[in-house]
Coordinates of C-alpha atoms and ligand atoms in Angstrom, one line a residue:
X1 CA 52.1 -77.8 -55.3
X2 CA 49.8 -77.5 -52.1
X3 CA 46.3 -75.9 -52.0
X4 CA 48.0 -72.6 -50.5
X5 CA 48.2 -69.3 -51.8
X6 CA 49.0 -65.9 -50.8
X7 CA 48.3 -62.8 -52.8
X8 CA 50.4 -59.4 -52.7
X9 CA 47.9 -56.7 -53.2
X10 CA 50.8 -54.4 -54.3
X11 CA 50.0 -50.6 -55.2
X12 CA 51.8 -50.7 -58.7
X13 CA 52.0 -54.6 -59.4
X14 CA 50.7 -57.8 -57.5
X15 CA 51.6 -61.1 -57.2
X16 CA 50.8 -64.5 -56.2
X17 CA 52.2 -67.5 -54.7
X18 CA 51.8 -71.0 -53.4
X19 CA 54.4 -73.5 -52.0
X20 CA 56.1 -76.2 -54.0
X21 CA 56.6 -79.7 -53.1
X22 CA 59.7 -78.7 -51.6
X23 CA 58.2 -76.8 -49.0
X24 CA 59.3 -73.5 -50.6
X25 CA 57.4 -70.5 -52.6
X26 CA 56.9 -70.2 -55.5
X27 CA 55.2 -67.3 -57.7
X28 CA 52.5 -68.4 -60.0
X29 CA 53.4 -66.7 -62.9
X30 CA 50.4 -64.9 -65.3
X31 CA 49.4 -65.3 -68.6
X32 CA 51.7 -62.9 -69.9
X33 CA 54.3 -65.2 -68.5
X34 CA 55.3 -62.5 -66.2
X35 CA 55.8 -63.0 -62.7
X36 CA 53.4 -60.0 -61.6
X37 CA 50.5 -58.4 -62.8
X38 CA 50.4 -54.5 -62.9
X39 CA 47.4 -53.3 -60.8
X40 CA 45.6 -51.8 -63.1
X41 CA 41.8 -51.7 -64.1
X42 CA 40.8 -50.3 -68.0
X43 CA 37.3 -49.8 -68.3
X44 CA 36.0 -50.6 -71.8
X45 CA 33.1 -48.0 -72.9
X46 CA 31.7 -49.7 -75.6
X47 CA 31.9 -53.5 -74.6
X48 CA 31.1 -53.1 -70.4
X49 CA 34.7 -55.6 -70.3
X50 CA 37.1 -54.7 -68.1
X51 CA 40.5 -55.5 -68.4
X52 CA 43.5 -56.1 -65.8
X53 CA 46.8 -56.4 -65.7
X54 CA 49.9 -55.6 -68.8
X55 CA 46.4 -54.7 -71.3
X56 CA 45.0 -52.1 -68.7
X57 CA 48.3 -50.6 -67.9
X58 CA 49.4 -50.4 -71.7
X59 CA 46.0 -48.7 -72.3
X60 CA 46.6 -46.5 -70.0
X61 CA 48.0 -43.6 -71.9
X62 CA 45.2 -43.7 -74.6
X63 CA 42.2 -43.7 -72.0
X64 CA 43.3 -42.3 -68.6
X65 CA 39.8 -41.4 -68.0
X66 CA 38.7 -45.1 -68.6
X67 CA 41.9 -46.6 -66.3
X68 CA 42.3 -46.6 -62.5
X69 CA 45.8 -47.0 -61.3
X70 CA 47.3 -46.7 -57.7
X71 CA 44.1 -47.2 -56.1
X72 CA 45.5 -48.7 -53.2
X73 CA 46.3 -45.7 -52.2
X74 CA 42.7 -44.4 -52.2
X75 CA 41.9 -47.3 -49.6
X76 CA 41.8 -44.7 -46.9
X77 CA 40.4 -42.0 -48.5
X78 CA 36.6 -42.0 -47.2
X79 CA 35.9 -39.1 -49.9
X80 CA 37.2 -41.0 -52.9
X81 CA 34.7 -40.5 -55.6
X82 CA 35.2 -41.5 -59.8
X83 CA 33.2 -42.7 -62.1
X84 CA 34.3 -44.4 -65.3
X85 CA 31.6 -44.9 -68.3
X86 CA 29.5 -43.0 -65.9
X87 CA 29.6 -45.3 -63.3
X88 CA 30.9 -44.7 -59.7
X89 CA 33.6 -46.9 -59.2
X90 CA 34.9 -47.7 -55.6
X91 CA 38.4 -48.8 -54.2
X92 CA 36.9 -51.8 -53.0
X93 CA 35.4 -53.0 -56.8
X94 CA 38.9 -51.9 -58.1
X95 CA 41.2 -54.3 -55.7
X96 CA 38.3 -57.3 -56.1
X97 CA 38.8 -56.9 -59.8
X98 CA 42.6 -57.2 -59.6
X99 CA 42.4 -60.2 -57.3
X100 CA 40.0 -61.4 -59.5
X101 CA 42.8 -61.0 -62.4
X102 CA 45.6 -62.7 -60.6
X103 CA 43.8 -65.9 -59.3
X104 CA 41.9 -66.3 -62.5
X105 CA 45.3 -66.3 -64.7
X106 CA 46.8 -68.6 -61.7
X107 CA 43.7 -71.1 -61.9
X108 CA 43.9 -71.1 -65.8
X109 CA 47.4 -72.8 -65.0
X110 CA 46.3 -74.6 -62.4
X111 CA 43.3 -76.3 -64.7
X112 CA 45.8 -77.6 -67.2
X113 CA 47.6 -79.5 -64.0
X114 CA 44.2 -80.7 -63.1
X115 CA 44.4 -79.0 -59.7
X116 CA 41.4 -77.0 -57.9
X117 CA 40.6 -73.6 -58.4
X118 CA 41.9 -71.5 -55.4
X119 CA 39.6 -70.5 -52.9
X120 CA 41.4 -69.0 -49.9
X121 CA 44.6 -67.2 -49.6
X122 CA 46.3 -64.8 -47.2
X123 CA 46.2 -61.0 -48.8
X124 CA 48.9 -58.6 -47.3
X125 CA 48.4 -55.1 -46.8
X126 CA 50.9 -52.4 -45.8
X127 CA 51.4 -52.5 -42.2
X128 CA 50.3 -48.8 -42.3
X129 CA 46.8 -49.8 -42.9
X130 CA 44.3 -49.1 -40.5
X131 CA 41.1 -50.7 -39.3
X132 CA 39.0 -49.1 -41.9
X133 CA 41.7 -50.0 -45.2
X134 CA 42.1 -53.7 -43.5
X135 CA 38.7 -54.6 -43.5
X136 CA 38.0 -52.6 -47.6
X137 CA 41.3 -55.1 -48.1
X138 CA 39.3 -58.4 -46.6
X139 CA 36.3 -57.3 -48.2
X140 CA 37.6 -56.9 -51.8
X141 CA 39.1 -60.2 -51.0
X142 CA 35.5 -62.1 -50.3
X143 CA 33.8 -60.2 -53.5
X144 CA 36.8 -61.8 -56.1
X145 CA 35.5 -65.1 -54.6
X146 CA 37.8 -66.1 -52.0
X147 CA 37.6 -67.2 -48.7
X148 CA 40.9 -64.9 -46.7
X149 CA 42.6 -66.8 -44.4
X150 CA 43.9 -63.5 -42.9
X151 CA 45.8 -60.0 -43.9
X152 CA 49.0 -60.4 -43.4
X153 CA 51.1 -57.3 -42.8
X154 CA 53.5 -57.0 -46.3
X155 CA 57.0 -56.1 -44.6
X156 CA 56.5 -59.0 -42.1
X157 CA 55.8 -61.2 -45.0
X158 CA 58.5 -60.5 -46.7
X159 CA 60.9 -61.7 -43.6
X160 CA 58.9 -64.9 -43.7
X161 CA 60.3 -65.3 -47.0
X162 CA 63.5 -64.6 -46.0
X163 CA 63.6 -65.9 -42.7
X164 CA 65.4 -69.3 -44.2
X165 CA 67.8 -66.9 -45.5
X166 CA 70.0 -66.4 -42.5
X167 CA 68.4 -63.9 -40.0
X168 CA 68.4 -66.4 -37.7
X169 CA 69.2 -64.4 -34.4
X170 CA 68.8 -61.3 -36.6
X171 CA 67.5 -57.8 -35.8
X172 CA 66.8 -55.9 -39.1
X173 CA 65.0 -53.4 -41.0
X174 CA 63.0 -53.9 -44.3
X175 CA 62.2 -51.1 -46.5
X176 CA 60.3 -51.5 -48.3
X177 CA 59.7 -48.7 -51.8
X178 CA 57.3 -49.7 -53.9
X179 CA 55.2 -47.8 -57.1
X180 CA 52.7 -45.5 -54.8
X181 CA 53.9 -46.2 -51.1
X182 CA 57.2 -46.7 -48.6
X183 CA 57.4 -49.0 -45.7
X184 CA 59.4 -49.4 -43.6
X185 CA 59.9 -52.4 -40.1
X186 CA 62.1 -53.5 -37.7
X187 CA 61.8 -56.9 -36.9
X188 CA 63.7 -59.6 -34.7
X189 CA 63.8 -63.6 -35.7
X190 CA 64.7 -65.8 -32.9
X191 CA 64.4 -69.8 -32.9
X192 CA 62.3 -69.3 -36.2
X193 CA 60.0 -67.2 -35.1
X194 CA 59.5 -63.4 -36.0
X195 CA 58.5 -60.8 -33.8
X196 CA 58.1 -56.9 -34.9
X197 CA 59.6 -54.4 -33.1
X198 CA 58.6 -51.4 -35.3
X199 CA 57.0 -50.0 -38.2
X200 CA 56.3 -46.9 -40.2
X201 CA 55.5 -46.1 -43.5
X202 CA 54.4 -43.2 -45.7
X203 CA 51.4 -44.0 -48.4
X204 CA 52.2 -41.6 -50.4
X205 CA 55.4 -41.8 -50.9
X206 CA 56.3 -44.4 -54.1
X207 CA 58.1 -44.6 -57.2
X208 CA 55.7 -42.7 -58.9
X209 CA 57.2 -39.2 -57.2
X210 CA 60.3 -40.5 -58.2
X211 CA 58.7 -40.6 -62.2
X212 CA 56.9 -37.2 -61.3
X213 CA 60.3 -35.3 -60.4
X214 CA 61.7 -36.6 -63.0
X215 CA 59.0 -35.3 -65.8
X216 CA 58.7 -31.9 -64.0
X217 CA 62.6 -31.6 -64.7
X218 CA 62.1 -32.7 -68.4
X219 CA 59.6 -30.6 -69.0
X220 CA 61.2 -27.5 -67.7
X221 CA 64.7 -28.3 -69.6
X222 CA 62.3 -28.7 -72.7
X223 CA 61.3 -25.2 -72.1
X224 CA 58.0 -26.2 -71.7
X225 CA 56.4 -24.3 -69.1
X226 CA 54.1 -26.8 -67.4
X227 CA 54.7 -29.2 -64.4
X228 CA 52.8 -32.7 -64.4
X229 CA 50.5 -31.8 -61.4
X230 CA 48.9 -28.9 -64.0
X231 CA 48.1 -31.1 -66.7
X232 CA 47.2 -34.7 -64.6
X233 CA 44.3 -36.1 -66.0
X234 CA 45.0 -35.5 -69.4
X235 CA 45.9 -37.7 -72.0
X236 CA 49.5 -36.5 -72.3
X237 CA 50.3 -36.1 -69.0
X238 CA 49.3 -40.1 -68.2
X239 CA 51.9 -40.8 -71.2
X240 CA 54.4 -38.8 -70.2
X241 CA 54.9 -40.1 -66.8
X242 CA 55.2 -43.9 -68.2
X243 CA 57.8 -42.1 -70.2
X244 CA 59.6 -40.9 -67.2
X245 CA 58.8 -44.4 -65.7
X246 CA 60.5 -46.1 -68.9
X247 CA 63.7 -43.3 -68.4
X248 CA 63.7 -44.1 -64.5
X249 CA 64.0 -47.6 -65.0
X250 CA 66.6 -47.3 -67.6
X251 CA 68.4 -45.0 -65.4
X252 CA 68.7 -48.2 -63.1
X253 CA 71.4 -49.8 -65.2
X254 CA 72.9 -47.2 -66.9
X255 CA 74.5 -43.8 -66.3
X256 CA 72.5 -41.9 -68.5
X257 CA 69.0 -42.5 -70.3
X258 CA 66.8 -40.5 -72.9
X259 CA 63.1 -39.5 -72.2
X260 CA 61.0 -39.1 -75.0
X261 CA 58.1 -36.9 -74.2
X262 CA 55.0 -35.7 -76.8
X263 CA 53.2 -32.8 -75.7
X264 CA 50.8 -30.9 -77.6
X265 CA 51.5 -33.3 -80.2
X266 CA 55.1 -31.8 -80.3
X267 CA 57.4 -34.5 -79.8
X268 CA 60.5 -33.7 -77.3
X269 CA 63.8 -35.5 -76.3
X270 CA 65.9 -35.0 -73.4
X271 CA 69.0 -37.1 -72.4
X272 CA 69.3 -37.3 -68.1
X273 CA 72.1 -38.5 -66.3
X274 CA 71.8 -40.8 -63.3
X275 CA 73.8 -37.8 -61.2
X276 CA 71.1 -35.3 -62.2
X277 CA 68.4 -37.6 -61.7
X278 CA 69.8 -38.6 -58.3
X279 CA 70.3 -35.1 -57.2
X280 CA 67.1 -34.3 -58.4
X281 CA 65.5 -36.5 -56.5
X282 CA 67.5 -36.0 -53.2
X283 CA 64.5 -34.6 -51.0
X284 CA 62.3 -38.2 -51.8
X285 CA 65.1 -40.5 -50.7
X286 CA 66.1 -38.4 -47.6
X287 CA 62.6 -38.4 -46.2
X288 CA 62.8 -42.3 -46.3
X289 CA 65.7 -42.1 -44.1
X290 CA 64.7 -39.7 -41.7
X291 CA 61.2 -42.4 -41.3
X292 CA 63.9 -44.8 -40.9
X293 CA 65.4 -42.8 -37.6
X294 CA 62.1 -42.6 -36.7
X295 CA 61.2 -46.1 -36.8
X296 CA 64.2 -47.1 -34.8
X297 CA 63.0 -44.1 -32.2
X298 CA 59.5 -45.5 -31.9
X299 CA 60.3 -49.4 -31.8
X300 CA 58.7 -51.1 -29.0
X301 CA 62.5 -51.3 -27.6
X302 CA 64.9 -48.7 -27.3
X303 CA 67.0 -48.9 -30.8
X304 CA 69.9 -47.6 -32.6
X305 CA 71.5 -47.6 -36.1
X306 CA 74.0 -50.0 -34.3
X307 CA 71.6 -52.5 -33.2
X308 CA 70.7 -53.4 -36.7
X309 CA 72.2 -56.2 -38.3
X310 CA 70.8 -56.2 -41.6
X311 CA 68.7 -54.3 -43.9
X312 CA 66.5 -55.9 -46.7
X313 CA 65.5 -54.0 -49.5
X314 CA 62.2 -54.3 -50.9
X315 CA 59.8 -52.6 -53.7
X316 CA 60.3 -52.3 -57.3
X317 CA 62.0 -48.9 -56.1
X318 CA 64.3 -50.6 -54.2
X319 CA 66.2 -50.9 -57.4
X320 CA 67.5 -47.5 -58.0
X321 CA 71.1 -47.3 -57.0
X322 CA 70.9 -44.3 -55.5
X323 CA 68.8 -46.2 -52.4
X324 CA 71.2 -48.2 -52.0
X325 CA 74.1 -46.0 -52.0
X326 CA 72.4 -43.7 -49.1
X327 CA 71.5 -46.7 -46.7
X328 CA 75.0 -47.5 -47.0
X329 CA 76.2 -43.8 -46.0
X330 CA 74.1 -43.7 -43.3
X331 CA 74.2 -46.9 -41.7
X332 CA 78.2 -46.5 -42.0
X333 CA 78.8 -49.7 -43.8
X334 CA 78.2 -52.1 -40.4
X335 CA 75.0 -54.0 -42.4
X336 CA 74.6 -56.1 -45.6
X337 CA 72.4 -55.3 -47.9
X338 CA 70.6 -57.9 -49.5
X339 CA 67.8 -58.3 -52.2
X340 CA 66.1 -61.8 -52.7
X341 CA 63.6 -60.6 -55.7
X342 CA 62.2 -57.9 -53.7
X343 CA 59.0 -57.7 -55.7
X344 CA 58.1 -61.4 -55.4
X345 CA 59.1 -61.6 -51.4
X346 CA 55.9 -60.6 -50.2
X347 CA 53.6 -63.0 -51.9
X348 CA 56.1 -65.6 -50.9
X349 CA 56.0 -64.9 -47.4
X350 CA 52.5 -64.6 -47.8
X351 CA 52.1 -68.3 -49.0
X352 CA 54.1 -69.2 -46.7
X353 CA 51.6 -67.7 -43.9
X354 CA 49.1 -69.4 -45.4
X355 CA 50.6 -72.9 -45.4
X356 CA 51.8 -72.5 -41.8
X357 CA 48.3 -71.1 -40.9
X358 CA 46.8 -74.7 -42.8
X359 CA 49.3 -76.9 -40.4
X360 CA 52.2 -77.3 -42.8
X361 CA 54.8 -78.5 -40.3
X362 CA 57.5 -78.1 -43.0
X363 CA 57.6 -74.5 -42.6
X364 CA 60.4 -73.4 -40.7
X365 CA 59.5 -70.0 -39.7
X366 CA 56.2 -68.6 -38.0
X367 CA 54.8 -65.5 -36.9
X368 CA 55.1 -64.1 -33.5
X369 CA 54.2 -61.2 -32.5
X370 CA 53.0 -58.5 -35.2
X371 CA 52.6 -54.9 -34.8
X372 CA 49.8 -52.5 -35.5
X373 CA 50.7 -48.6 -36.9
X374 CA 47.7 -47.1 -35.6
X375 CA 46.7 -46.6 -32.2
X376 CA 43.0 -46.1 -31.4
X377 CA 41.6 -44.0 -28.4
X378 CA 38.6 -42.1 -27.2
X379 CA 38.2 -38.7 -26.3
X380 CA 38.5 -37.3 -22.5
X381 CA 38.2 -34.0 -20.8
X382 CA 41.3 -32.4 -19.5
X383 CA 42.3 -29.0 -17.9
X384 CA 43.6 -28.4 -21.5
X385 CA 40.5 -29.3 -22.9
X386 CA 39.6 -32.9 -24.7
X387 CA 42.2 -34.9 -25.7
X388 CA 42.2 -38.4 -27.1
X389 CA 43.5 -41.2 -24.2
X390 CA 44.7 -44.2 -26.3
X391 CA 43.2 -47.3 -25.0
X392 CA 45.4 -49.6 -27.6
X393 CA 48.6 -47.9 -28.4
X394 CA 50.8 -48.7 -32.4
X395 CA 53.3 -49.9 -30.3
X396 CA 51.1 -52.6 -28.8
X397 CA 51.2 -56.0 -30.7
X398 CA 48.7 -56.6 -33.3
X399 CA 46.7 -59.1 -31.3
X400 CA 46.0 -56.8 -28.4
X401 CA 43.2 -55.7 -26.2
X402 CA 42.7 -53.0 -23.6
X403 CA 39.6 -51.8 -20.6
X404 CA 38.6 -47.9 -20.6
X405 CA 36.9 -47.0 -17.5
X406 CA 34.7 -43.8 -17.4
X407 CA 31.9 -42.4 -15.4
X408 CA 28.6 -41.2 -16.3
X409 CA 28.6 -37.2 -15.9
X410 CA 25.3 -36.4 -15.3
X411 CA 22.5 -37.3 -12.7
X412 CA 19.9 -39.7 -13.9
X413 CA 22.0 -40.3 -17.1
X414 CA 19.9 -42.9 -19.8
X415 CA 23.0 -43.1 -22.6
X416 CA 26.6 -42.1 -23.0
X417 CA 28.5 -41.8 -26.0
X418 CA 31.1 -44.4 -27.2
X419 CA 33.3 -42.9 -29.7
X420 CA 36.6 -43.7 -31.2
X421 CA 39.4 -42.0 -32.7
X422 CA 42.3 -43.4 -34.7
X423 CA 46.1 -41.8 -34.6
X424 CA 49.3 -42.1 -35.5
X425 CA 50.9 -41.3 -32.4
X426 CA 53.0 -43.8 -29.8
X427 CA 51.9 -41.6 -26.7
X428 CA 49.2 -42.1 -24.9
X429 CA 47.6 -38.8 -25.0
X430 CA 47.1 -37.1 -28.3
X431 CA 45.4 -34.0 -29.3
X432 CA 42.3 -34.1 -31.2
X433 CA 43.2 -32.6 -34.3
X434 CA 46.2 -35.1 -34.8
X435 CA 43.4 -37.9 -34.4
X436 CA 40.4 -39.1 -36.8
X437 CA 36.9 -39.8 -35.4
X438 CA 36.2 -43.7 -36.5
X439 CA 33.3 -44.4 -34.3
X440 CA 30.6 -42.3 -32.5
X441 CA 27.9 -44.7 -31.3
X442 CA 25.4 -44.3 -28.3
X443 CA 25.2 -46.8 -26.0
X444 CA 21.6 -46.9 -24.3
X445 CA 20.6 -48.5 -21.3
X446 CA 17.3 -46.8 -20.4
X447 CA 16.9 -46.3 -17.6
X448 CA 18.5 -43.4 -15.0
X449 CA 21.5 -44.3 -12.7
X450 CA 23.5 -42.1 -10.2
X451 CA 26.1 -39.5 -11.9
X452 CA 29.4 -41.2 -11.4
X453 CA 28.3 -45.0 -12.6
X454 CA 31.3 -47.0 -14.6
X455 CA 31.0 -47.1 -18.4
X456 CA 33.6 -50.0 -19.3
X457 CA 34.4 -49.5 -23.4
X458 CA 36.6 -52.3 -24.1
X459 CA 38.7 -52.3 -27.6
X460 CA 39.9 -55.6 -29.5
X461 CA 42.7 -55.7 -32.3
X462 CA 42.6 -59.1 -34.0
X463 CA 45.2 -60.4 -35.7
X464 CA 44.4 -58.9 -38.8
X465 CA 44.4 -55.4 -37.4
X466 CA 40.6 -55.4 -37.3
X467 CA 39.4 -53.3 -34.1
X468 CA 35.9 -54.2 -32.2
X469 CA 34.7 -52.1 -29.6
X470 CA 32.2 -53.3 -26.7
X471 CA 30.3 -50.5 -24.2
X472 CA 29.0 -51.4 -21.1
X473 CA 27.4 -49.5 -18.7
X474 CA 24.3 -50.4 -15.7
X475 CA 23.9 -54.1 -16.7
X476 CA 23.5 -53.7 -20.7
X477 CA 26.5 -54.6 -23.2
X478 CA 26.8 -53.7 -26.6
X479 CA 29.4 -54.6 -29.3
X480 CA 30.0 -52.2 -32.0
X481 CA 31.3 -52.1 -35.0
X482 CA 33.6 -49.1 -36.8
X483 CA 31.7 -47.5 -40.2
X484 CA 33.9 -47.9 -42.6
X485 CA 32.8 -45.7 -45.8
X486 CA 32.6 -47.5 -48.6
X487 CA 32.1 -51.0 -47.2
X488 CA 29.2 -52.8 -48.3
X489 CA 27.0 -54.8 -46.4
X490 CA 26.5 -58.7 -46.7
X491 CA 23.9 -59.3 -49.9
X492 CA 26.0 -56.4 -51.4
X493 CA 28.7 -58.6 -51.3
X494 CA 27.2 -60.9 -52.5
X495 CA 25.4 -59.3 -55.4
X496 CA 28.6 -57.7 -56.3
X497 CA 30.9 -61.6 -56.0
X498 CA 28.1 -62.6 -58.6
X499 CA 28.5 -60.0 -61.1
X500 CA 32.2 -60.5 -61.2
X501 CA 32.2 -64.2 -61.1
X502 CA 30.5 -64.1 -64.5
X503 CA 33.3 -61.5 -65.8
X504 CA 36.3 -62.2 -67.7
X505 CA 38.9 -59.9 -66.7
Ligands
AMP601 P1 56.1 -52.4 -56.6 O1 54.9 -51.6 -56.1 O2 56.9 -53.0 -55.5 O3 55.8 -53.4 -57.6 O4 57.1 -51.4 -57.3 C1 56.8 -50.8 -58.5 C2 57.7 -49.5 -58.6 O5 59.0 -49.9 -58.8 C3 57.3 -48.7 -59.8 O6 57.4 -47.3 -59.4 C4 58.4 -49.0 -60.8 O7 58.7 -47.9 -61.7 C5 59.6 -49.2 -59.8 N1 60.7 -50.0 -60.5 C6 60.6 -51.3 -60.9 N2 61.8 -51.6 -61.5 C7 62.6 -50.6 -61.3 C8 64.0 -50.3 -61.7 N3 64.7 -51.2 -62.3 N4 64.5 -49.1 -61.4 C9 63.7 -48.1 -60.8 N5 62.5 -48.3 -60.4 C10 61.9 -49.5 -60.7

């Protein structure tokens, strides 16, 4: 095995991987034996231990109040606020401590081969993620202790680990349903090297509304007049919906399943059929296709259904028949579905990244141009009043950088505002309210010049999807950086790396 690694971050489970001697991935499996690690953190009261993984998860109905699940979803939510044990617990501690789970179980292997602990690995994120979630992502990364080669973006990771699996001359889609979140990419792979061509995604759409459907309905044919959004947060409703998640599953392989719910501490049984459960669920799967039309509208070339050679299926939801069945329906049959063990891809083609990115020649398949799913701008005054101009637009590649010229509006002007919004949109003009303020800095140069001087605010997207923004106006240049809530500054880092060096998770 080589010294690379890369680590899927994933919403419900993650992963990691490293390459063989072969030259090909393989997942380092956990010491459950299993080949991921459900991302979940249990907070013991009594002992101050945390605990990660198949233990935390399995806790999970006793405690829900002690166990945080699905926090990648809370990545982006500046107003996230819990506290466990009566202590606030942020999005970033959570993912550091499930990093910290999966490379300590993969080093406790490694020490019995008498290899190095791991120290730097690739992390994907959804390509959804913007600036803010990227750099919570990196950060989490560096306070478990390692050094992150880069974020790679998960649906173009999981074509990496693909890409030796005939998409040679491909175009294709990936989607990409996981436990809390849907992606979904087209992507292009041409003399071994990938290029994205679009992306889109939905991070709140998962398995889990698939589980919650599926308990509402179960409830109700119980006669029980409650739906799981009422009671979330208590101790029955967190067991019920691994019930539903145990009947889901099972409705995978067979045509019908039995959920056992206790409410109240009134046991209840209900036998579903797949058809029910599919019909049931009809809405969720149809708003993954119509994201799927809308990829192919928004793709940084014009697209159609026809133009797509293959779709890959990945996500622990991509198991469910009934996605499947409707890709096929709608994409009339003219594609091949495939699914290489769609919840093990992206780690793979995260390793992958990483050994490519180390100067493995082996590797027959490399990154070439990425794409971002946000597009950043800053705010201008129009006859219609202000509306955002986007400077670096989602359907730019991810490496990308762009020039804003303004003026100074006012006689004997000292300072003008640098501000920046982020936005879903692939136009370049985009109303206010459909955009999120990021940045609002001042940039000073002290001293009055004419009304009409250039202010040049210049905006840089690194690979990683990380924006910097420079102001320059009358001879004086600043660089500044976005605020992201709920990233901590350097000794906090390190203070925090320390403390969780010393646990055992
Ligand atoms: P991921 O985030 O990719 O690990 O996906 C986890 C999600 O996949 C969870 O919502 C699981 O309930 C779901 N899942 C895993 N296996 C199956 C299956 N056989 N049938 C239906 N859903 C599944």
């Amino acid at each position: 095995m080589k010294d690379v690694f890369g680590i899927d971050l994933g919403t419900t489970n993650s992963c990691i991987s490293t390459i063989g001697e072969d030259g090909l991935p393989v997942v380092i499996k956990n010491l459950d034996d299993e080949f991921t690690t459900p991302s979940v953190v249990y907070y013991d009261e009594e002992s101050d231990e945390c605990y990660v993984g198949r233990e935390a998860k399995s806790g999970m109905g006793g405690a829900p109040e002690q166990t945080i699940a699905f926090i990648k979803r809370e990545m982006s939510n500046p107003n996230y606020s819990r506290e466990v044990n009566g202590k606030p617990v942020s999005p970033v501690e959570v993912s550091a401590l499930i990093l910290k789970k999966v490379v300590d179980d993969a080093n406790e292997q490694r020490s019995y081969e008498g290899l190095t602990p791991i120290r730097k690995a690739v992390i994907t994120v959804p390509a959804y993620f913007g600036a803010m979630e990227r750099e919570l992502t990196k950060q989490a990364g560096e306070i478990a202790g390692l050094e992150v080669l880069d974020l790679l973006n998960e649906p173009t990771a999981a074509a990496l680990s693909y890409g030796t699996k005939g998409l040679e001359g491909k175009t294709f889609m990936i989607y990409d349903l996981g436990g809390g979140t849907f992606d979904i990419s087209i992507m292009r792979m041409k003399d071994g090297v990938l290029t994205t061509l679009s992306t889109d995604g939905d991070h709140k759409l998962g398995g889990v509304d698939w589980d919650i459907a599926l308990l509402d309905f179960a409830l109700q044919s119980c006669g029980l007049d409650v739906t799981y959004d009422d009671i979330k947060g208590e101790r029955d409703a967190a067991k019920m919906l691994l019930a539903a998640e145990v009947c889901k599953k099972n409705l995978s392989k067979s045509d019908k399943a039995t959920i056992k719910l206790i409410y109240k501490r009134k046991p209840y049984l209900k036998e579903i059929s797949r058809s029910v459960f599919e019909e049931i669920t009809e809405d969720l799967v149809e708003s993954t296709i119509d994201m799927m039309h809308h990829a192919l509208k928004i793709a940084r070339e014009p697209l159609t259904p026809a133009d797509i050679d293959e779709i890959i299926l990945v996500g622990g939801s991509s198991y469910m028949p009934m996605i499947k069945k409707r890709i096929l329906k709608e994409f009339n049959c003219q594609l091949r579905l495939d699914m290489f063990e769609p919840d093990r891809a992206v780690a793979q083609g995260a390793a992958l990244h990483a050994a490519k990115l180390q100067g493995d020649e082996k590797i027959n398949v490399a990154l070439g141009e990425d794409m971002g799913a946000r597009s950043y701008g800053t705010d201008i005054s129009t006859e219609e009043g202000i509306m955002i101009q986007n400077i670096l637009l989602r359907t730019d590649p991810l490496l990308y950088e762009n020039t804003f010229y303004f003026t100074t509006s006012n006689e004997g002007q000292t300072s003008a505002s640098i501000s920046l919004y982020e936005n879903t949109s692939t136009d370049p003009y985009v109303s206010v309210k459909k955009s999120t303020l990021i940045m609002d800095k001042t940039l000073a140069w002290n001293h009055p010049v004419p009304k009409g001087t250039e202010i040049i605010m210049h905006v840089n997207r690194n690979e990683e999807g990380i924006v910097h923004v420079t102001g320059e106006c009358s001879g004086k240049k600043e660089e500044f950086s976005i605020e992201t809530k709920g990233l901590l500054d350097p000794q906090e880092v390190e203070a925090m790396k320390l403390s969780l060096a010393s646990k055992h998770v």
